[in-house]
Coordinates of C-alpha atoms in Angstrom, one line a residue:
X1 CA -0.2 -0.4 0.0
X2 CA 1.5 3.8 -0.9
X3 CA 2.4 5.6 1.8
X4 CA 0.8 8.4 3.0
X5 CA 1.6 12.0 5.1
X6 CA -0.7 14.7 6.3
X7 CA 0.9 18.3 6.1
X8 CA -0.2 21.2 7.6
X9 CA 0.9 23.9 8.3
X10 CA -0.7 26.8 11.4
X11 CA -0.9 30.1 11.9
X12 CA -3.6 31.8 14.7
X13 CA -5.8 28.6 13.6
X14 CA -7.5 27.3 16.7
X15 CA -11.8 27.8 15.8
X16 CA -10.3 25.2 13.2
X17 CA -8.1 22.8 14.3
X18 CA -9.4 20.1 15.6
X19 CA -12.1 19.7 13.4
X20 CA -9.2 19.5 10.5
X21 CA -7.5 16.9 12.6
X22 CA -10.5 14.8 13.1
X23 CA -11.7 14.5 10.3
X24 CA -7.5 13.6 9.5
X25 CA -7.5 10.9 11.6
X26 CA -11.3 9.2 10.2
X27 CA -9.9 8.4 6.8
X28 CA -10.4 5.6 5.1
X29 CA -6.6 4.5 4.0
X30 CA -3.9 5.4 6.4
X31 CA -2.7 7.8 7.7
X32 CA 1.3 7.1 7.7
X33 CA 2.2 10.8 8.9
X34 CA 0.7 13.9 10.4
X35 CA 3.4 17.2 11.0
X36 CA 1.9 19.9 12.1
X37 CA 3.5 23.4 11.3
X38 CA 3.1 26.5 13.3
X39 CA 3.7 29.8 12.1
X40 CA 4.6 31.5 15.1
X41 CA 0.1 31.4 16.0
X42 CA -0.4 34.4 18.7
X43 CA -4.0 32.7 19.7
X44 CA -4.0 29.6 21.1
X45 CA -3.7 27.2 18.8
X46 CA -0.6 25.8 20.5
X47 CA -2.3 24.6 23.6
X48 CA -4.5 23.4 21.5
X49 CA -1.5 21.0 19.6
X50 CA -0.1 20.2 22.5
X51 CA -3.4 17.3 23.5
X52 CA -2.7 15.9 19.6
X53 CA 0.5 15.5 20.0
X54 CA 0.4 12.0 21.1
X55 CA -1.1 10.8 16.8
X56 CA 0.8 13.8 14.8
X57 CA 4.1 16.5 15.0
X58 CA 3.9 18.6 16.4
X59 CA 6.8 21.6 15.3
X60 CA 6.5 25.7 17.1
X61 CA 8.6 28.1 14.4
X62 CA 9.5 31.2 15.9
X63 CA 8.9 33.3 13.2
X64 CA 5.7 32.7 10.7
X65 CA 7.8 31.3 7.1
X66 CA 4.7 31.8 5.6
X67 CA 2.5 28.7 3.3
X68 CA 5.2 28.2 1.5
X69 CA 8.6 28.2 4.2
X70 CA 6.0 26.0 6.4
X71 CA 4.9 23.0 4.3
X72 CA 8.6 23.0 2.4
X73 CA 9.1 22.3 6.0
X74 CA 6.7 19.8 6.4
X75 CA 8.1 17.7 3.3
X76 CA 11.2 18.0 4.1
X77 CA 10.5 15.8 7.3
X78 CA 8.3 12.7 5.3
X79 CA 9.5 11.0 3.1
X80 CA 5.8 9.5 1.8
X81 CA 4.7 7.9 -1.4
X82 CA 1.9 10.7 -1.8
X83 CA 1.9 14.7 0.3
X84 CA -2.1 15.5 1.4
X85 CA -1.0 19.8 1.6
X86 CA -4.8 20.4 4.3
X87 CA -5.4 24.1 4.8
X88 CA -6.0 23.6 8.7
X89 CA -9.9 25.8 7.7
X90 CA -10.5 22.2 5.5
X91 CA -12.4 19.4 7.3
X92 CA -12.5 15.8 5.0
X93 CA -14.4 13.0 3.9
X94 CA -13.5 9.2 5.3
X95 CA -12.5 9.0 2.0
X96 CA -10.6 11.8 0.2
X97 CA -7.0 10.7 0.8
X98 CA -8.3 7.1 -0.4
X99 CA -10.0 8.5 -3.7
X100 CA -7.4 11.2 -4.4
X101 CA -4.7 8.8 -4.5
X102 CA -6.4 6.2 -6.5
X103 CA -7.3 9.3 -9.1
X104 CA -3.3 9.9 -8.8
X105 CA -2.7 5.7 -9.4
X106 CA -5.0 5.1 -12.1
X107 CA -3.2 8.5 -14.5
X108 CA -0.1 7.7 -15.9
X109 CA 1.9 10.9 -15.9
X110 CA -0.1 12.3 -12.3
X111 CA 1.1 14.4 -10.3
X112 CA -1.1 15.9 -8.3
X113 CA -4.8 15.1 -7.4
X114 CA -7.5 17.3 -6.0
X115 CA -11.2 16.0 -3.9
X116 CA -14.4 18.6 -4.8
X117 CA -14.6 21.6 -1.6
X118 CA -17.2 22.7 -1.3
X119 CA -17.9 26.4 0.8
X120 CA -18.4 24.5 3.8
X121 CA -21.4 27.7 5.6
X122 CA -22.7 26.4 2.7
X123 CA -22.2 23.5 1.1
X124 CA -24.2 23.5 -2.3
X125 CA -22.1 25.7 -3.4
X126 CA -17.9 24.9 -4.9
X127 CA -15.5 26.6 -3.2
X128 CA -12.8 24.6 -5.8
X129 CA -12.3 21.4 -8.3
X130 CA -9.4 22.8 -9.6
X131 CA -6.8 25.3 -10.4
X132 CA -7.3 27.4 -14.2
X133 CA -6.1 29.9 -15.4
X134 CA -6.8 32.3 -18.2
X135 CA -4.7 34.5 -21.0
X136 CA -3.8 37.5 -18.7
X137 CA -2.5 35.4 -16.3
X138 CA -4.8 35.2 -13.7
X139 CA -5.7 31.9 -11.7
X140 CA -8.8 31.3 -10.4
X141 CA -10.6 28.3 -8.8
X142 CA -12.7 26.4 -11.0
X143 CA -15.8 25.9 -10.2
X144 CA -16.5 28.8 -7.4
X145 CA -19.9 29.2 -6.4
X146 CA -21.2 27.2 -9.4
X147 CA -23.1 25.0 -7.6
X148 CA -22.5 21.2 -5.8
X149 CA -24.1 19.5 -7.8
X150 CA -22.2 20.2 -11.7
X151 CA -18.3 18.7 -12.4
X152 CA -19.5 14.9 -11.1
X153 CA -16.9 13.4 -13.9
X154 CA -13.2 13.3 -13.6
X155 CA -11.2 15.1 -15.7
X156 CA -7.7 16.4 -16.3
X157 CA -7.2 19.8 -14.8
X158 CA -4.5 22.5 -14.3
X159 CA -3.4 22.0 -11.5
X160 CA -4.9 22.2 -8.1
X161 CA -6.0 24.2 -4.8
X162 CA -2.6 23.8 -1.4
X163 CA -6.1 23.6 0.6
X164 CA -6.3 20.3 -0.1
X165 CA -3.2 19.1 -2.7
X166 CA -2.6 15.7 -3.2
X167 CA 1.3 15.8 -4.2
X168 CA 3.2 12.4 -5.2
X169 CA 6.7 12.5 -4.4
X170 CA 8.1 11.5 -7.4
X171 CA 6.3 14.0 -8.7
X172 CA 8.3 17.7 -5.6
X173 CA 11.1 15.2 -6.5
X174 CA 11.2 16.5 -9.4
X175 CA 10.1 19.5 -9.7
X176 CA 11.6 21.5 -7.1
X177 CA 14.2 23.7 -6.9
X178 CA 17.5 24.6 -5.3
X179 CA 15.5 22.4 -2.1
X180 CA 12.3 23.8 -2.6
X181 CA 8.4 23.0 -3.6
X182 CA 6.8 25.7 -3.0
X183 CA 8.3 28.2 -3.7
X184 CA 9.7 30.3 -0.6
X185 CA 10.2 34.1 -2.5
X186 CA 6.1 33.7 -2.7
X187 CA 5.1 33.6 0.9
X188 CA 1.8 32.5 0.4
X189 CA -0.9 33.3 -2.2
X190 CA 0.3 31.6 -5.5
X191 CA 2.3 29.9 -4.3
X192 CA 0.6 26.2 -5.4
X193 CA -0.4 27.9 -9.4
X194 CA 3.4 28.4 -9.5
X195 CA 4.2 24.7 -9.1
X196 CA 1.2 24.0 -11.5
X197 CA 2.8 25.6 -14.1
X198 CA 6.3 23.9 -13.4
X199 CA 4.9 21.3 -13.4
X200 CA 3.1 21.4 -16.1
X201 CA 6.4 21.9 -18.0
X202 CA 7.9 19.1 -16.5
X203 CA 5.2 16.9 -17.6
X204 CA 3.0 16.6 -14.8
X205 CA -0.6 15.9 -14.9
X206 CA -3.0 17.4 -12.4
X207 CA -6.4 15.7 -12.4
X208 CA -9.7 16.0 -10.2
X209 CA -11.9 12.9 -9.1
X210 CA -15.5 14.2 -7.8
X211 CA -16.0 11.5 -5.4
X212 CA -13.2 12.9 -3.4
X213 CA -14.8 16.0 -0.9
X214 CA -13.6 18.1 1.4
X215 CA -15.0 21.4 3.2
X216 CA -13.4 25.1 3.3
X217 CA -14.3 27.4 5.2
X218 CA -12.2 29.9 3.0
X219 CA -13.0 33.3 6.3
X220 CA -11.7 36.8 5.1
X221 CA -10.9 35.5 1.5
X222 CA -14.7 35.8 0.9
X223 CA -15.4 38.7 1.8
X224 CA -14.4 42.2 -0.2
X225 CA -11.5 43.7 -1.0
X226 CA -11.3 46.2 2.0
X227 CA -11.2 43.2 4.3
X228 CA -7.7 41.7 3.4
X229 CA -4.9 43.1 4.3
X230 CA -2.6 45.3 2.1
X231 CA 0.8 42.6 2.4
X232 CA -2.3 40.0 1.5
X233 CA -3.3 42.0 -1.6
X234 CA 0.5 42.9 -2.2
X235 CA 1.0 39.4 -2.1
X236 CA -1.4 38.0 -4.0
X237 CA -0.5 40.9 -6.9
X238 CA 2.5 41.0 -7.3
X239 CA 3.3 36.8 -6.6
X240 CA 1.5 36.8 -10.0
X241 CA 4.2 38.8 -11.9
X242 CA 6.9 36.6 -10.2
X243 CA 5.0 33.1 -11.8
X244 CA 5.0 34.9 -14.9
X245 CA 8.8 35.8 -14.6
X246 CA 9.4 31.3 -13.6
X247 CA 7.2 29.8 -16.0
X248 CA 6.1 31.8 -19.1
X249 CA 8.0 32.8 -22.4
X250 CA 7.6 35.2 -25.0
X251 CA 6.4 32.8 -27.5
X252 CA 2.8 32.3 -26.0
X253 CA 3.7 35.5 -24.7
X254 CA 2.6 37.2 -27.9
X255 CA 0.5 34.7 -28.3
X256 CA -1.4 36.4 -26.0
X257 CA -0.4 39.4 -25.9
X258 CA -3.6 41.6 -26.7
X259 CA -5.5 39.8 -23.3
X260 CA -2.2 40.8 -21.3
X261 CA -1.6 44.0 -23.0
X262 CA -5.8 45.6 -21.8
X263 CA -5.8 43.3 -18.8
X264 CA -2.1 45.5 -17.8
X265 CA -2.9 48.5 -18.2
X266 CA -6.4 48.4 -16.8
X267 CA -4.3 47.0 -13.4
X268 CA -2.4 49.2 -13.4
X269 CA -4.9 51.8 -13.8
X270 CA -6.7 50.9 -10.7
X271 CA -3.9 50.4 -8.7
X272 CA -2.9 54.6 -9.6
X273 CA -6.2 54.9 -8.8
X274 CA -7.6 53.1 -5.6
X275 CA -5.1 50.6 -4.2
X276 CA -1.4 53.6 -4.8
X277 CA -0.5 51.4 -1.6
X278 CA -0.8 47.6 -4.1
X279 CA 2.7 49.8 -6.4
X280 CA 4.7 49.1 -3.0
X281 CA 5.2 45.7 -3.7
X282 CA 7.5 45.9 -6.7
X283 CA 10.1 46.5 -4.4
X284 CA 10.1 43.1 -2.9
X285 CA 9.9 41.6 -7.2
X286 CA 13.1 43.7 -8.6
X287 CA 15.0 42.1 -5.0
X288 CA 13.9 39.2 -5.6
X289 CA 14.3 39.2 -9.8
X290 CA 18.1 38.1 -10.1
X291 CA 16.3 35.0 -8.1
X292 CA 13.9 34.6 -10.4
X293 CA 16.2 34.0 -13.5
X294 CA 18.1 31.6 -12.0
X295 CA 15.4 29.9 -11.2
X296 CA 13.5 30.6 -14.5
X297 CA 16.7 29.0 -16.4
X298 CA 16.4 25.3 -14.2
X299 CA 12.6 25.2 -15.6
X300 CA 13.2 25.5 -18.7
X301 CA 16.2 23.8 -18.4
X302 CA 14.0 20.4 -17.5
X303 CA 11.3 21.7 -19.8
X304 CA 9.4 18.2 -21.8
X305 CA 6.2 20.3 -22.7
X306 CA 6.7 22.1 -25.5
X307 CA 3.9 25.2 -25.6
X308 CA 1.5 24.7 -27.9
X309 CA 0.4 21.7 -25.5
X310 CA 0.9 24.1 -22.6
X311 CA -1.6 26.6 -24.7
X312 CA -4.8 24.7 -23.7
X313 CA -5.0 25.3 -20.8
X314 CA -5.1 29.2 -21.5
X315 CA -8.4 30.2 -21.7
X316 CA -10.7 33.5 -22.3

C-alpha cells in the first residue's frame, strides 16, 4: 500500500484545527504521519495542538515562514509516497485521501490530485475543483460558487488548489528548485498556481476526482478587497508577476498579447487610482528578480512539454 503523510501549516488557526484533525484521523486510507507546523501563532493554536501531540508531529516556529516555507519544512520531514497539503480550515470526508490517491495511481504521469471542495458554510456551492488560468495569467478556482451537483466527472485539470492538494513524492522531487517545492519567495498566495504551471512544463499532470469531498471555511477571503490586509493584497498582486517570470515564454506572451495588455492597462490604472499602496510590492519583485531568473533557467533546461501543449490550459 502506498504511504501518505498529511501536512498542515497553522497560523492563528485555533478555531478550526480540532475539526480538521478529527477528519484526518477518520480517513479510510491509513495515514503514516501527520506533520503540524505552527508559524508563530498568537492565539491559542499551540495549546490546542498539545492534545494532538501523541498522534501528530508538532513543530512550533519562532517566526512566520509563510505557507510556502512551512509546507517545505513539513515535506522535508517525511518520505512518504504521497503528501496531502491541507489547510487547517478544511474538513475532509473519510474517503478523500483514498480517492485522490486512486486517481493518481490510475493515470500515467499524474503528479497531483484534488477532490471537490465545497464551502463549509454552504455545502450546496463549490469552493474549488482545481485551478484554471486565463490568457491574462490570472488564476482562479475552477467552479467556484457553482452548484455542488456540477462537475460530476473525473478529469484532467491545469492544477490543484493548495487547500487540499494530494501530491506524488516523485513529482515533488522532480520539480523542486534548490530543495524548495513551493517557492518561498512567494511566502503565500499563488504558490500552488506556480507549482501547477511548473509541473505542467515538466510533463506532470493534475486530476480532479469528484468522489473525494472536502469542506473549506475560506473565511475572510470571501469578503471584499477591503477585508483583506494590505500585506495579503500585495502578495496576491506581485506573485502573479513572479510566476510569469519563472514559467512563461516570450512565444506564449506574444500569442496572448492582447488580453495581457488589456489586463495590464486596467490593473495599473486601478492600482494608481484606487490602491496606490499595492505598487509598493514591486520592491519585493526587483529585490528577487535575479533569483527568479535563475529559477527560470533551471525550469527551461528541464522543460519537457512544448508551448503548444501548455497553450490549451490558457482560457479566455
